[in-house]
Tab-separated table of C-alpha atoms and ligand atoms in Angstrom:
chain	number	residue	atom	x	y	z
A	9	MET	CA	0.000	0.000	0.000
A	10	TYR	CA	2.887	2.328	0.634
A	11	GLY	CA	6.213	3.190	-0.977
A	12	PRO	CA	9.494	1.273	-1.111
A	13	ASN	CA	10.977	2.608	2.145
A	14	HIS	CA	9.396	0.622	4.914
A	15	HIS	CA	7.852	2.894	7.500
A	16	GLY	CA	4.665	3.042	9.477
A	17	TRP	CA	1.514	5.041	8.948
A	18	ILE	CA	-1.991	5.625	10.294
A	19	GLU	CA	-5.249	4.780	8.503
A	20	VAL	CA	-8.563	6.081	9.875
A	21	VAL	CA	-11.984	4.658	8.962
A	22	VAL	CA	-14.897	6.799	10.175
A	23	GLY	CA	-18.631	7.178	9.644
A	24	PRO	CA	-21.925	6.800	11.523
A	25	MET	CA	-23.232	3.554	12.993
A	26	TYR	CA	-23.968	0.900	10.332
A	27	SER	CA	-21.640	2.500	7.766
A	28	GLY	CA	-19.422	-0.603	7.648
A	29	LYS	CA	-16.459	0.600	9.715
A	30	SER	CA	-15.992	-2.724	11.519
A	31	GLU	CA	-16.493	-4.601	8.254
A	32	GLU	CA	-13.815	-2.495	6.560
A	33	LEU	CA	-11.423	-2.811	9.515
A	34	ILE	CA	-11.855	-6.607	9.502
A	35	ARG	CA	-11.352	-6.712	5.700
A	36	ARG	CA	-8.050	-4.818	5.925
A	37	LEU	CA	-6.816	-6.916	8.854
A	38	ARG	CA	-7.703	-10.198	7.127
A	39	ARG	CA	-5.788	-9.162	4.017
A	40	ALA	CA	-2.765	-8.367	6.203
A	41	GLN	CA	-3.064	-11.851	7.749
A	42	ILE	CA	-3.224	-13.386	4.269
A	43	ALA	CA	0.019	-11.494	3.538
A	44	LYS	CA	1.485	-13.319	6.596
A	45	GLN	CA	1.843	-10.121	8.572
A	46	LYS	CA	1.540	-10.197	12.350
A	47	VAL	CA	-1.739	-8.510	13.254
A	48	ILE	CA	-3.053	-7.476	16.655
A	49	VAL	CA	-6.516	-6.053	17.255
A	50	PHE	CA	-7.882	-3.970	20.120
A	51	LYS	CA	-11.256	-2.566	20.941
A	52	HIS	CA	-12.490	-0.361	23.743
A	53	SER	CA	-14.106	-2.444	26.471
A	54	ILE	CA	-17.147	-0.151	26.584
A	55	ASP	CA	-18.327	-1.755	23.325
A	56	ASP	CA	-19.644	-5.242	24.115
A	57	ARG	CA	-22.575	-5.243	21.698
A	58	TYR	CA	-22.133	-8.815	20.391
A	59	SER	CA	-19.065	-10.412	21.871
A	60	ALA	CA	-16.811	-9.300	24.675
A	61	LYS	CA	-13.707	-10.522	22.888
A	62	ASP	CA	-14.132	-9.923	19.162
A	63	VAL	CA	-14.537	-7.034	16.767
A	64	VAL	CA	-17.901	-7.952	15.235
A	65	SER	CA	-19.657	-6.146	12.393
A	66	HIS	CA	-23.439	-5.792	12.155
A	67	ASN	CA	-23.445	-8.463	9.442
A	68	GLY	CA	-21.713	-10.977	11.701
A	69	ASN	CA	-18.127	-10.845	10.443
A	70	LYS	CA	-15.600	-11.041	13.258
A	71	ILE	CA	-11.950	-11.091	14.244
A	72	LYS	CA	-10.356	-11.773	17.636
A	73	ALA	CA	-9.632	-8.643	19.643
A	74	ILE	CA	-8.204	-7.646	23.000
A	75	ASN	CA	-10.454	-5.514	25.186
A	76	ILE	CA	-8.771	-2.507	26.741
A	77	SER	CA	-9.942	0.699	28.396
A	78	ASN	CA	-6.792	2.859	28.300
A	79	ALA	CA	-4.703	3.675	25.251
A	80	GLU	CA	-1.503	2.851	27.165
A	81	ASP	CA	-2.732	-0.735	27.713
A	82	ILE	CA	-1.764	-1.348	24.074
A	83	TYR	CA	1.909	-1.318	25.077
A	84	ASN	CA	1.364	-4.398	27.276
A	85	TYR	CA	0.609	-6.455	24.145
A	86	ILE	CA	2.809	-5.021	21.408
A	87	GLN	CA	5.954	-6.925	20.520
A	88	GLU	CA	8.556	-5.694	18.069
A	89	ASP	CA	7.460	-8.209	15.416
A	90	VAL	CA	3.898	-6.857	15.191
A	91	ASP	CA	3.285	-5.400	11.716
A	92	VAL	CA	-0.315	-4.190	11.891
A	93	VAL	CA	-2.292	-2.767	14.830
A	94	GLY	CA	-6.099	-2.489	14.495
A	95	ILE	CA	-8.220	-0.480	16.940
A	96	ASP	CA	-12.046	-0.406	16.838
A	97	GLU	CA	-14.439	1.988	18.601
A	98	VAL	CA	-11.590	4.463	18.854
A	99	GLN	CA	-13.934	7.330	19.810
A	100	PHE	CA	-14.230	5.932	23.351
A	101	PHE	CA	-10.529	6.401	24.154
A	102	ASP	CA	-9.099	9.626	25.538
A	103	ASP	CA	-6.658	11.809	23.605
A	104	ASN	CA	-3.708	9.593	24.638
A	105	ILE	CA	-4.732	7.255	21.811
A	106	VAL	CA	-3.440	9.901	19.371
A	107	ASP	CA	0.047	9.746	20.950
A	108	VAL	CA	0.017	5.943	21.089
A	109	ALA	CA	-1.062	5.609	17.423
A	110	THR	CA	1.581	8.153	16.401
A	111	ASP	CA	4.288	6.381	18.395
A	112	LEU	CA	3.414	2.991	16.862
A	113	ALA	CA	3.442	4.443	13.336
A	114	ASN	CA	6.812	6.090	14.080
A	115	ARG	CA	8.075	2.640	15.123
A	116	GLY	CA	7.180	1.232	11.697
A	117	LYS	CA	3.728	-0.219	12.406
A	118	ARG	CA	0.698	0.092	10.155
A	119	VAL	CA	-2.009	1.420	12.485
A	120	ILE	CA	-5.652	1.107	11.384
A	121	VAL	CA	-8.273	2.756	13.583
A	122	ALA	CA	-12.048	2.738	13.118
A	123	GLY	CA	-14.670	4.728	14.959
A	124	LEU	CA	-17.467	7.256	15.002
A	125	ASP	CA	-16.523	10.723	13.764
A	126	MET	CA	-19.663	12.326	15.271
A	127	ASP	CA	-21.713	11.641	18.396
A	128	PHE	CA	-25.522	11.432	18.371
A	129	ARG	CA	-25.670	15.242	18.522
A	130	GLY	CA	-23.674	15.513	15.286
A	131	GLU	CA	-20.631	16.890	17.112
A	132	PRO	CA	-17.009	15.660	16.732
A	133	PHE	CA	-16.531	12.565	18.892
A	134	GLY	CA	-13.596	12.216	21.330
A	135	PRO	CA	-10.123	11.767	19.796
A	136	THR	CA	-11.396	10.824	16.286
A	137	PRO	CA	-10.992	14.323	14.751
A	138	LYS	CA	-7.371	14.507	15.977
A	139	LEU	CA	-6.627	11.061	14.586
A	140	MET	CA	-8.080	12.148	11.235
A	141	ALA	CA	-5.742	15.141	11.287
A	142	VAL	CA	-2.543	13.170	11.902
A	143	ALA	CA	-3.385	10.130	9.729
A	144	GLU	CA	-1.917	9.459	6.293
A	145	PHE	CA	-5.209	7.966	5.041
A	146	VAL	CA	-8.800	8.799	6.003
A	147	ASP	CA	-11.911	7.054	4.684
A	148	LYS	CA	-15.284	8.503	5.598
A	149	LEU	CA	-17.981	5.877	5.028
A	150	SER	CA	-21.733	6.403	4.777
A	151	ALA	CA	-24.675	4.230	5.826
A	152	ILE	CA	-28.218	4.367	4.434
A	153	CYS	CA	-30.682	6.831	5.964
A	154	MET	CA	-33.519	4.860	7.563
A	155	ILE	CA	-36.008	7.612	6.642
A	156	CYS	CA	-35.276	8.365	2.976
A	157	GLY	CA	-32.655	5.915	1.685
A	158	SER	CA	-30.039	8.619	0.978
A	159	PRO	CA	-26.426	8.262	2.092
A	160	ALA	CA	-26.359	8.771	5.869
A	161	HIS	CA	-23.446	10.362	7.724
A	162	ARG	CA	-25.066	10.805	11.138
A	163	THR	CA	-26.234	8.560	13.970
A	164	GLN	CA	-29.767	9.127	15.265
A	165	ARG	CA	-30.251	8.322	18.933
A	166	LEU	CA	-33.773	7.213	19.849
A	167	ILE	CA	-35.153	6.923	23.369
A	168	ASN	CA	-38.394	4.970	23.615
A	169	GLY	CA	-38.672	5.449	19.833
A	170	LYS	CA	-38.330	9.276	19.870
A	171	PRO	CA	-35.307	11.412	18.934
A	172	ALA	CA	-33.061	11.924	21.984
A	173	LYS	CA	-32.725	15.527	23.124
A	174	TYR	CA	-29.398	17.350	22.994
A	175	SER	CA	-29.275	17.375	26.804
A	176	ASP	CA	-30.335	13.756	27.428
A	177	PRO	CA	-27.794	11.916	29.599
A	178	ILE	CA	-25.592	9.347	27.870
A	179	VAL	CA	-26.684	6.619	30.313
A	180	LEU	CA	-30.455	6.363	30.796
A	181	VAL	CA	-31.521	3.717	33.283
A	182	GLY	CA	-34.697	1.870	32.295
A	183	ALA	CA	-35.175	3.520	28.878
A	184	ALA	CA	-35.313	1.582	25.599
A	185	GLU	CA	-32.508	3.140	23.624
A	186	SER	CA	-31.650	2.543	19.991
A	187	TYR	CA	-29.613	4.056	17.197
A	188	GLU	CA	-30.101	4.342	13.449
A	189	ALA	CA	-28.310	5.940	10.530
A	190	ARG	CA	-29.780	9.198	9.189
A	191	CYS	CA	-28.869	11.847	6.604
A	192	ARG	CA	-28.434	15.523	7.554
A	193	LEU	CA	-32.039	16.342	6.639
A	194	HIS	CA	-33.547	13.630	8.821
A	195	HIS	CA	-31.125	13.763	11.751
A	196	GLU	CA	-33.061	15.221	14.680
A	197	VAL	CA	-31.628	16.566	17.934
A	198	PRO	CA	-34.351	18.521	19.756
A	199	LYS	CA	-33.042	21.143	22.248
B	3	LIG	P1	-20.235	0.019	11.782
B	3	LIG	O1	-19.000	-0.627	12.357
B	3	LIG	O2	-19.954	1.256	10.968
B	3	LIG	O3	-21.339	0.242	12.792
B	3	LIG	P2	-20.719	-2.571	10.622
B	3	LIG	O4	-19.498	-2.930	9.815
B	3	LIG	O5	-20.830	-3.183	11.990
B	3	LIG	O6	-20.842	-0.989	10.687
B	3	LIG	O7	-22.047	-2.996	9.844
B	3	LIG	C1	-22.317	-2.660	8.503
B	3	LIG	C2	-23.494	-3.514	8.032
B	3	LIG	O8	-24.672	-3.103	8.696
B	3	LIG	C3	-23.833	-3.364	6.566
B	3	LIG	O9	-23.045	-4.176	5.742
B	3	LIG	C4	-25.293	-3.813	6.518
B	3	LIG	O10	-25.360	-5.221	6.411
B	3	LIG	C5	-25.806	-3.477	7.908
B	3	LIG	N1	-26.758	-2.332	7.994
B	3	LIG	C6	-27.794	-2.267	8.855
B	3	LIG	N2	-28.430	-1.072	8.759
B	3	LIG	C7	-27.791	-0.348	7.821
B	3	LIG	C8	-27.953	0.985	7.282
B	3	LIG	N3	-28.910	1.815	7.713
B	3	LIG	N4	-27.088	1.388	6.327
B	3	LIG	C9	-26.131	0.551	5.875
B	3	LIG	N5	-25.922	-0.694	6.353
B	3	LIG	C10	-26.728	-1.157	7.317
């Protein structure tokens, strides 16, 4: 993918929920494995939607991953012979993930991160914007808007079937919460 002088780099895959970020991350990591490269995969432990231990896409594709909650935990697992480092749900880490990804790339690793670029309010999410700034490659994926079928770049948060308000707390005990992909026109965040 890159030039003749072997050095590391950062790839970022972003988009709303259901845009295929995990699918794309898994695809790139599998191809690296086919090329006999040593691959290691991490995901933030807050995301346990299907399996505590794997990166799993909404269509059921999966790859083994290590659950961590701090960016620095990555160093406990990285050996010199690792070629490719994958990180899913990168938006949940703090800004230290930017330094860790940069350090790994500087040490010759290919670093592939995937995550949400915007939160349910449509605002930049955690460290993702900074990672996009320092990365060599950025791919912004779209899903399909569940209202009109257009390309969707935003994630609609629904609480008991209604659009979540801007000020609604992130953790709502006892409420039925769901998310769907929406385009700009149909993304609703009541004040
Ligand atoms: P992400 O990691 O971005 O949430 P995934 O890779 O887990 O996305 O899942 C992508 C898959 O989700 C698609 O291939 C498709 O099968 C499914 N899907 C469900 N709802 C939608 C939608 N609204 N738009 C696009 N794909 C969707």
